[in-house]
PDB file of C-alpha atoms in Angstrom:
ATOM      1  CA  GLU A   1      28.634-125.121  46.211  1.00 69.00           C
ATOM      2  CA  PRO A   2      29.121-121.323  46.269  1.00 70.00           C
ATOM      3  CA  GLU A   3      29.002-119.793  49.707  1.00 91.00           C
ATOM      4  CA  VAL A   4      28.928-116.470  51.503  1.00 95.00           C
ATOM      5  CA  THR A   5      32.194-115.685  53.276  1.00 96.00           C
ATOM      6  CA  GLN A   6      32.664-113.266  56.142  1.00 97.00           C
ATOM      7  CA  THR A   7      35.790-111.790  57.652  1.00 96.00           C
ATOM      8  CA  PRO A   8      37.025-111.576  60.289  1.00 96.00           C
ATOM      9  CA  SER A   9      35.493-114.448  62.206  1.00 95.00           C
ATOM     10  CA  HIS A  10      36.082-112.596  65.477  1.00 96.00           C
ATOM     11  CA  GLN A  11      36.657-108.875  66.004  1.00 97.00           C
ATOM     12  CA  VAL A  12      37.503-107.296  69.341  1.00 97.00           C
ATOM     13  CA  THR A  13      37.208-103.508  69.464  1.00 96.00           C
ATOM     14  CA  GLN A  14      37.303-100.792  72.096  1.00 96.00           C
ATOM     15  CA  MET A  15      34.062 -98.927  72.709  1.00 97.00           C
ATOM     16  CA  GLY A  16      33.862 -95.804  70.571  1.00 97.00           C
ATOM     17  CA  GLN A  17      36.037 -97.206  67.803  1.00 97.00           C
ATOM     18  CA  GLU A  18      34.910 -97.765  64.253  1.00 97.00           C
ATOM     19  CA  VAL A  19      34.610-101.300  62.945  1.00 97.00           C
ATOM     20  CA  ILE A  20      34.090-102.665  59.449  1.00 97.00           C
ATOM     21  CA  LEU A  21      32.701-106.136  58.923  1.00 97.00           C
ATOM     22  CA  ARG A  22      33.290-107.656  55.518  1.00 97.00           C
ATOM     23  CA  CYS A  23      31.288-110.075  53.436  1.00 97.00           C
ATOM     24  CA  VAL A  24      31.686-111.628  50.022  1.00 97.00           C
ATOM     25  CA  PRO A  25      28.226-112.676  48.841  1.00 96.00           C
ATOM     26  CA  ILE A  26      27.607-115.358  46.255  1.00 93.00           C
ATOM     27  CA  SER A  27      28.776-113.901  42.962  1.00 89.00           C
ATOM     28  CA  ASN A  28      25.590-113.719  40.902  1.00 87.00           C
ATOM     29  CA  HIS A  29      23.311-112.709  43.756  1.00 91.00           C
ATOM     30  CA  LEU A  30      21.356-109.463  43.670  1.00 90.00           C
ATOM     31  CA  TYR A  31      20.044-108.954  47.221  1.00 93.00           C
ATOM     32  CA  PHE A  32      22.242-108.521  50.267  1.00 95.00           C
ATOM     33  CA  TYR A  33      21.431-108.465  53.938  1.00 97.00           C
ATOM     34  CA  TRP A  34      22.937-107.969  57.374  1.00 98.00           C
ATOM     35  CA  TYR A  35      21.474-109.556  60.479  1.00 98.00           C
ATOM     36  CA  ARG A  36      22.718-109.725  64.029  1.00 97.00           C
ATOM     37  CA  GLN A  37      22.254-112.150  66.891  1.00 94.00           C
ATOM     38  CA  ILE A  38      22.955-111.053  70.431  1.00 94.00           C
ATOM     39  CA  LEU A  39      24.050-113.999  72.566  1.00 89.00           C
ATOM     40  CA  GLY A  40      21.061-116.098  73.562  1.00 84.00           C
ATOM     41  CA  GLN A  41      18.603-114.040  71.535  1.00 87.00           C
ATOM     42  CA  LYS A  42      16.981-114.409  68.159  1.00 89.00           C
ATOM     43  CA  VAL A  43      18.409-113.292  64.845  1.00 93.00           C
ATOM     44  CA  GLU A  44      17.403-109.701  64.044  1.00 95.00           C
ATOM     45  CA  PHE A  45      17.252-108.013  60.656  1.00 96.00           C
ATOM     46  CA  LEU A  46      19.418-104.930  60.229  1.00 97.00           C
ATOM     47  CA  VAL A  47      19.357-103.912  56.580  1.00 97.00           C
ATOM     48  CA  SER A  48      18.734-105.066  53.039  1.00 94.00           C
ATOM     49  CA  PHE A  49      20.560-103.753  49.966  1.00 94.00           C
ATOM     50  CA  TYR A  50      19.541-103.998  46.341  1.00 91.00           C
ATOM     51  CA  ASN A  51      20.561-102.173  43.189  1.00 88.00           C
ATOM     52  CA  ASN A  52      23.283-100.281  45.060  1.00 90.00           C
ATOM     53  CA  GLU A  53      21.023 -98.795  47.659  1.00 93.00           C
ATOM     54  CA  ILE A  54      19.390 -99.641  50.964  1.00 94.00           C
ATOM     55  CA  SER A  55      15.963-101.133  50.282  1.00 91.00           C
ATOM     56  CA  GLU A  56      14.868-101.609  53.874  1.00 91.00           C
ATOM     57  CA  LYS A  57      16.327-101.085  57.337  1.00 93.00           C
ATOM     58  CA  SER A  58      15.275-101.768  60.902  1.00 94.00           C
ATOM     59  CA  GLU A  59      15.141 -99.357  63.812  1.00 93.00           C
ATOM     60  CA  ILE A  60      18.406-100.889  65.018  1.00 94.00           C
ATOM     61  CA  PHE A  61      20.140 -99.575  61.889  1.00 95.00           C
ATOM     62  CA  ASP A  62      20.602 -95.987  63.059  1.00 93.00           C
ATOM     63  CA  ASP A  63      23.043 -93.300  61.913  1.00 94.00           C
ATOM     64  CA  GLN A  64      25.955 -95.214  63.443  1.00 96.00           C
ATOM     65  CA  PHE A  65      25.532 -97.959  60.862  1.00 97.00           C
ATOM     66  CA  SER A  66      26.256 -97.866  57.148  1.00 97.00           C
ATOM     67  CA  VAL A  67      26.607-100.401  54.363  1.00 97.00           C
ATOM     68  CA  GLU A  68      28.554-100.300  51.168  1.00 94.00           C
ATOM     69  CA  ARG A  69      29.203-102.419  48.125  1.00 92.00           C
ATOM     70  CA  PRO A  70      32.476-100.817  47.050  1.00 86.00           C
ATOM     71  CA  ASP A  71      33.153-103.183  44.154  1.00 86.00           C
ATOM     72  CA  GLY A  72      31.471-106.098  42.451  1.00 78.00           C
ATOM     73  CA  SER A  73      32.240-108.593  45.176  1.00 87.00           C
ATOM     74  CA  ASN A  74      32.396-107.112  48.679  1.00 93.00           C
ATOM     75  CA  PHE A  75      29.558-105.978  50.929  1.00 96.00           C
ATOM     76  CA  THR A  76      30.535-104.202  54.131  1.00 97.00           C
ATOM     77  CA  LEU A  77      28.852-103.124  57.345  1.00 98.00           C
ATOM     78  CA  LYS A  78      30.424-100.207  59.188  1.00 97.00           C
ATOM     79  CA  ILE A  79      29.676 -99.198  62.741  1.00 97.00           C
ATOM     80  CA  ARG A  80      31.058 -95.712  63.285  1.00 95.00           C
ATOM     81  CA  SER A  81      31.299 -95.468  67.058  1.00 94.00           C
ATOM     82  CA  THR A  82      30.748 -98.815  68.697  1.00 96.00           C
ATOM     83  CA  LYS A  83      28.804 -99.285  71.918  1.00 96.00           C
ATOM     84  CA  LEU A  84      28.877-102.163  74.376  1.00 96.00           C
ATOM     85  CA  GLU A  85      25.435-103.239  73.186  1.00 95.00           C
ATOM     86  CA  ASP A  86      26.754-103.724  69.653  1.00 97.00           C
ATOM     87  CA  SER A  87      28.436-106.925  70.862  1.00 97.00           C
ATOM     88  CA  ALA A  88      26.812-109.703  68.853  1.00 97.00           C
ATOM     89  CA  MET A  89      27.237-112.144  65.983  1.00 96.00           C
ATOM     90  CA  TYR A  90      26.749-110.345  62.690  1.00 98.00           C
ATOM     91  CA  PHE A  91      25.587-112.399  59.735  1.00 97.00           C
ATOM     92  CA  CYS A  92      25.687-111.451  56.086  1.00 97.00           C
ATOM     93  CA  ALA A  93      23.283-113.106  53.662  1.00 96.00           C
ATOM     94  CA  SER A  94      22.584-112.938  49.959  1.00 95.00           C
ATOM     95  CA  ARG A  95      19.797-114.010  47.649  1.00 92.00           C
ATOM     96  CA  GLY A  96      19.831-114.465  43.929  1.00 87.00           C
ATOM     97  CA  THR A  97      16.632-113.938  42.053  1.00 75.00           C
ATOM     98  CA  ARG A  98      13.872-111.425  41.902  1.00 67.00           C
ATOM     99  CA  GLY A  99      10.969-112.228  44.182  1.00 68.00           C
ATOM    100  CA  SER A 100      11.115-113.122  47.841  1.00 68.00           C
ATOM    101  CA  ASN A 101      10.276-116.824  47.398  1.00 78.00           C
ATOM    102  CA  GLN A 102      13.920-117.831  47.338  1.00 85.00           C
ATOM    103  CA  PRO A 103      16.099-118.707  50.317  1.00 90.00           C
ATOM    104  CA  GLN A 104      18.846-116.535  51.673  1.00 93.00           C
ATOM    105  CA  HIS A 105      22.355-117.927  51.975  1.00 93.00           C
ATOM    106  CA  PHE A 106      24.177-116.996  55.161  1.00 95.00           C
ATOM    107  CA  GLY A 107      27.820-116.677  56.036  1.00 95.00           C
ATOM    108  CA  ASP A 108      29.256-118.100  59.244  1.00 94.00           C
ATOM    109  CA  GLY A 109      29.201-114.688  60.881  1.00 96.00           C
ATOM    110  CA  THR A 110      31.579-112.297  62.589  1.00 97.00           C
ATOM    111  CA  ARG A 111      31.584-112.325  66.363  1.00 97.00           C
ATOM    112  CA  LEU A 112      31.975-108.678  67.432  1.00 97.00           C
ATOM    113  CA  SER A 113      33.105-108.075  70.996  1.00 97.00           C
ATOM    114  CA  ILE A 114      33.110-104.497  72.273  1.00 97.00           C
ATOM    115  CA  LEU A 115      35.246-103.828  75.340  1.00 95.00           C
TER     116      LEU A 115
ATOM    117  CA  SER B   1       4.073-108.339  68.539  1.00 34.00           C
ATOM    118  CA  GLN B   2       6.576-111.108  67.929  1.00 42.00           C
ATOM    119  CA  GLN B   3       6.621-112.747  64.538  1.00 56.00           C
ATOM    120  CA  GLY B   4       7.738-116.340  64.429  1.00 65.00           C
ATOM    121  CA  GLU B   5       7.613-117.964  67.822  1.00 74.00           C
ATOM    122  CA  GLU B   6       8.690-121.558  68.067  1.00 76.00           C
ATOM    123  CA  ASP B   7       7.799-124.199  70.549  1.00 78.00           C
ATOM    124  CA  PRO B   8       9.116-126.081  72.275  1.00 82.00           C
ATOM    125  CA  GLN B   9      12.090-123.949  73.233  1.00 89.00           C
ATOM    126  CA  ALA B  10      14.110-127.110  73.774  1.00 92.00           C
ATOM    127  CA  LEU B  11      13.562-130.690  72.655  1.00 94.00           C
ATOM    128  CA  SER B  12      15.588-133.717  73.678  1.00 95.00           C
ATOM    129  CA  ILE B  13      15.067-137.056  71.930  1.00 96.00           C
ATOM    130  CA  GLN B  14      16.792-140.343  71.182  1.00 97.00           C
ATOM    131  CA  GLU B  15      18.320-141.156  67.826  1.00 97.00           C
ATOM    132  CA  GLY B  16      15.747-142.706  65.532  1.00 97.00           C
ATOM    133  CA  GLU B  17      12.804-140.814  67.024  1.00 97.00           C
ATOM    134  CA  ASN B  18      10.921-138.096  65.186  1.00 97.00           C
ATOM    135  CA  ALA B  19      11.248-134.451  66.196  1.00 96.00           C
ATOM    136  CA  THR B  20       8.431-131.960  65.727  1.00 96.00           C
ATOM    137  CA  MET B  21       8.871-128.230  66.135  1.00 95.00           C
ATOM    138  CA  ASN B  22       6.128-125.655  65.810  1.00 94.00           C
ATOM    139  CA  CYS B  23       6.124-122.031  64.784  1.00 93.00           C
ATOM    140  CA  SER B  24       3.431-119.390  65.059  1.00 93.00           C
ATOM    141  CA  TYR B  25       3.342-115.964  63.498  1.00 93.00           C
ATOM    142  CA  LYS B  26       1.058-112.975  63.606  1.00 91.00           C
ATOM    143  CA  THR B  27       0.869-111.245  60.230  1.00 89.00           C
ATOM    144  CA  SER B  28       0.289-112.185  56.618  1.00 90.00           C
ATOM    145  CA  ILE B  29       3.283-113.717  54.911  1.00 91.00           C
ATOM    146  CA  ASN B  30       4.729-114.360  51.465  1.00 89.00           C
ATOM    147  CA  ASN B  31       6.517-117.459  52.682  1.00 92.00           C
ATOM    148  CA  LEU B  32       7.868-119.187  55.757  1.00 94.00           C
ATOM    149  CA  GLN B  33      11.327-120.673  55.929  1.00 94.00           C
ATOM    150  CA  TRP B  34      13.117-122.995  58.313  1.00 95.00           C
ATOM    151  CA  TYR B  35      16.798-122.615  59.077  1.00 95.00           C
ATOM    152  CA  ARG B  36      19.213-124.638  61.116  1.00 96.00           C
ATOM    153  CA  GLN B  37      22.123-123.284  63.125  1.00 93.00           C
ATOM    154  CA  ASN B  38      24.888-125.396  64.537  1.00 92.00           C
ATOM    155  CA  SER B  39      26.603-123.920  67.575  1.00 86.00           C
ATOM    156  CA  GLY B  40      28.787-120.982  66.606  1.00 80.00           C
ATOM    157  CA  ARG B  41      27.975-121.274  62.909  1.00 85.00           C
ATOM    158  CA  GLY B  42      25.798-119.514  60.395  1.00 88.00           C
ATOM    159  CA  LEU B  43      22.259-120.324  59.396  1.00 93.00           C
ATOM    160  CA  VAL B  44      21.654-123.054  56.880  1.00 94.00           C
ATOM    161  CA  HIS B  45      18.462-122.937  54.858  1.00 94.00           C
ATOM    162  CA  LEU B  46      16.392-126.113  55.144  1.00 96.00           C
ATOM    163  CA  ILE B  47      13.097-125.549  53.409  1.00 96.00           C
ATOM    164  CA  LEU B  48      10.809-122.775  52.156  1.00 94.00           C
ATOM    165  CA  ILE B  49       7.042-123.032  51.966  1.00 95.00           C
ATOM    166  CA  ARG B  50       5.000-120.423  50.149  1.00 93.00           C
ATOM    167  CA  SER B  51       1.810-118.989  51.566  1.00 93.00           C
ATOM    168  CA  ASN B  52      -0.298-120.883  49.024  1.00 94.00           C
ATOM    169  CA  GLU B  53       1.287-124.245  49.891  1.00 96.00           C
ATOM    170  CA  ARG B  54       0.194-126.529  52.695  1.00 97.00           C
ATOM    171  CA  GLU B  55       2.914-129.131  52.882  1.00 97.00           C
ATOM    172  CA  LYS B  56       6.413-129.678  51.588  1.00 97.00           C
ATOM    173  CA  HIS B  57       8.927-132.471  51.875  1.00 96.00           C
ATOM    174  CA  SER B  58      12.680-132.548  51.551  1.00 95.00           C
ATOM    175  CA  GLY B  59      14.443-135.774  52.466  1.00 96.00           C
ATOM    176  CA  ARG B  60      13.692-136.452  56.131  1.00 97.00           C
ATOM    177  CA  LEU B  61      12.051-133.049  56.561  1.00 97.00           C
ATOM    178  CA  ARG B  62       8.358-132.340  56.335  1.00 98.00           C
ATOM    179  CA  VAL B  63       6.945-128.850  56.735  1.00 98.00           C
ATOM    180  CA  THR B  64       3.306-127.900  57.017  1.00 97.00           C
ATOM    181  CA  LEU B  65       1.746-124.470  56.860  1.00 97.00           C
ATOM    182  CA  ASP B  66      -1.694-123.478  58.102  1.00 96.00           C
ATOM    183  CA  THR B  67      -2.266-119.848  57.169  1.00 95.00           C
ATOM    184  CA  SER B  68      -5.695-119.797  58.842  1.00 95.00           C
ATOM    185  CA  LYS B  69      -4.009-120.582  62.165  1.00 95.00           C
ATOM    186  CA  LYS B  70      -0.822-118.716  61.262  1.00 95.00           C
ATOM    187  CA  SER B  71       1.277-121.689  62.205  1.00 95.00           C
ATOM    188  CA  SER B  72       3.831-124.073  60.741  1.00 96.00           C
ATOM    189  CA  SER B  73       5.468-127.260  61.866  1.00 96.00           C
ATOM    190  CA  LEU B  74       8.780-128.892  61.014  1.00 96.00           C
ATOM    191  CA  LEU B  75       9.040-132.650  61.344  1.00 97.00           C
ATOM    192  CA  ILE B  76      12.393-134.383  61.221  1.00 97.00           C
ATOM    193  CA  THR B  77      11.946-138.126  60.852  1.00 97.00           C
ATOM    194  CA  ALA B  78      14.387-140.799  62.028  1.00 97.00           C
ATOM    195  CA  SER B  79      16.567-138.237  63.760  1.00 97.00           C
ATOM    196  CA  ARG B  80      20.336-138.585  64.004  1.00 97.00           C
ATOM    197  CA  ALA B  81      22.846-137.215  66.487  1.00 97.00           C
ATOM    198  CA  ALA B  82      24.067-134.936  63.666  1.00 96.00           C
ATOM    199  CA  ASP B  83      20.641-133.237  63.656  1.00 97.00           C
ATOM    200  CA  THR B  84      21.518-131.662  67.013  1.00 97.00           C
ATOM    201  CA  ALA B  85      21.252-127.905  66.397  1.00 96.00           C
ATOM    202  CA  SER B  86      18.983-124.898  66.829  1.00 94.00           C
ATOM    203  CA  TYR B  87      16.091-124.622  64.396  1.00 95.00           C
ATOM    204  CA  PHE B  88      14.499-121.316  63.478  1.00 94.00           C
ATOM    205  CA  CYS B  89      11.449-120.413  61.521  1.00 94.00           C
ATOM    206  CA  ALA B  90      11.503-117.126  59.653  1.00 94.00           C
ATOM    207  CA  THR B  91       8.805-115.330  57.764  1.00 94.00           C
ATOM    208  CA  VAL B  92       8.858-112.993  54.810  1.00 91.00           C
ATOM    209  CA  ARG B  93       6.075-110.456  54.842  1.00 86.00           C
ATOM    210  CA  PRO B  94       4.839-108.424  51.912  1.00 79.00           C
ATOM    211  CA  ASN B  95       5.677-104.742  52.194  1.00 69.00           C
ATOM    212  CA  ALA B  96       3.030-102.109  51.720  1.00 64.00           C
ATOM    213  CA  GLY B  97       2.283-102.048  48.029  1.00 62.00           C
ATOM    214  CA  GLY B  98       3.168-105.710  47.677  1.00 57.00           C
ATOM    215  CA  THR B  99       6.919-105.254  47.212  1.00 61.00           C
ATOM    216  CA  SER B 100       9.098-107.446  49.355  1.00 64.00           C
ATOM    217  CA  TYR B 101      12.869-107.330  49.482  1.00 76.00           C
ATOM    218  CA  GLY B 102      12.863-110.574  51.389  1.00 84.00           C
ATOM    219  CA  LYS B 103      13.569-109.383  54.925  1.00 90.00           C
ATOM    220  CA  LEU B 104      13.459-112.390  57.243  1.00 93.00           C
ATOM    221  CA  THR B 105      11.808-112.118  60.655  1.00 93.00           C
ATOM    222  CA  PHE B 106      13.052-114.887  62.906  1.00 93.00           C
ATOM    223  CA  GLY B 107      11.578-116.638  65.903  1.00 91.00           C
ATOM    224  CA  GLN B 108      13.446-117.520  69.067  1.00 89.00           C
ATOM    225  CA  GLY B 109      14.245-121.025  67.864  1.00 91.00           C
ATOM    226  CA  THR B 110      14.057-124.556  69.179  1.00 93.00           C
ATOM    227  CA  ILE B 111      17.189-126.209  70.518  1.00 94.00           C
ATOM    228  CA  LEU B 112      17.100-129.847  69.418  1.00 96.00           C
ATOM    229  CA  THR B 113      19.346-132.401  71.102  1.00 97.00           C
ATOM    230  CA  VAL B 114      19.447-135.909  69.648  1.00 97.00           C
ATOM    231  CA  HIS B 115      21.098-138.454  71.916  1.00 96.00           C
ATOM    232  CA  PRO B 116      22.947-141.348  70.265  1.00 92.00           C
TER     233      PRO B 116
END
């Protein structure tokens, strides 16, 4: 069964450094998402991406965050200047069809640790 | 206000017993979904129920939705040790104008432990 893959599985970065988290969504999917989960807390929506542009973003997704789909397969999340509070699991998800009544498929996540 | 709050926060049962988890939400929804998360892994979609549906089954899973009470329940029958995981409900709300890009709003989750 096709799956969403994320790399790296664990990223350790110094505070203030830039980090890029990578995702390969399922190949024929049209909608792409990033979520994060701080340890012990619930999963929070960051951003959705459709038709090569951001369709919705949360208040967490400030100017330090950006997303890109540089080619037909990758979907990246960049954090420009990381803060300690950015430490979390970051999940990428994708969804195939038009309409929201379809499930999202999640990757296994990237654990981001900011030192 | 928090959308998608599950109870109980933790549930411990014996193998073979049924497990029931509840979820409440506060706004109108397009659909409600249940996901499972094994420790340190991603979220696995279990079942989706649309706002105009009342009950859905998938294998040992049964989900109900009561939009008048803004609540849902997930029942896992004949539980197995392998069902041990965290279970989350998540809602999809319509955006203003009716467009929805499918943003999921998650609850805090229920940690289910099934003892062999």
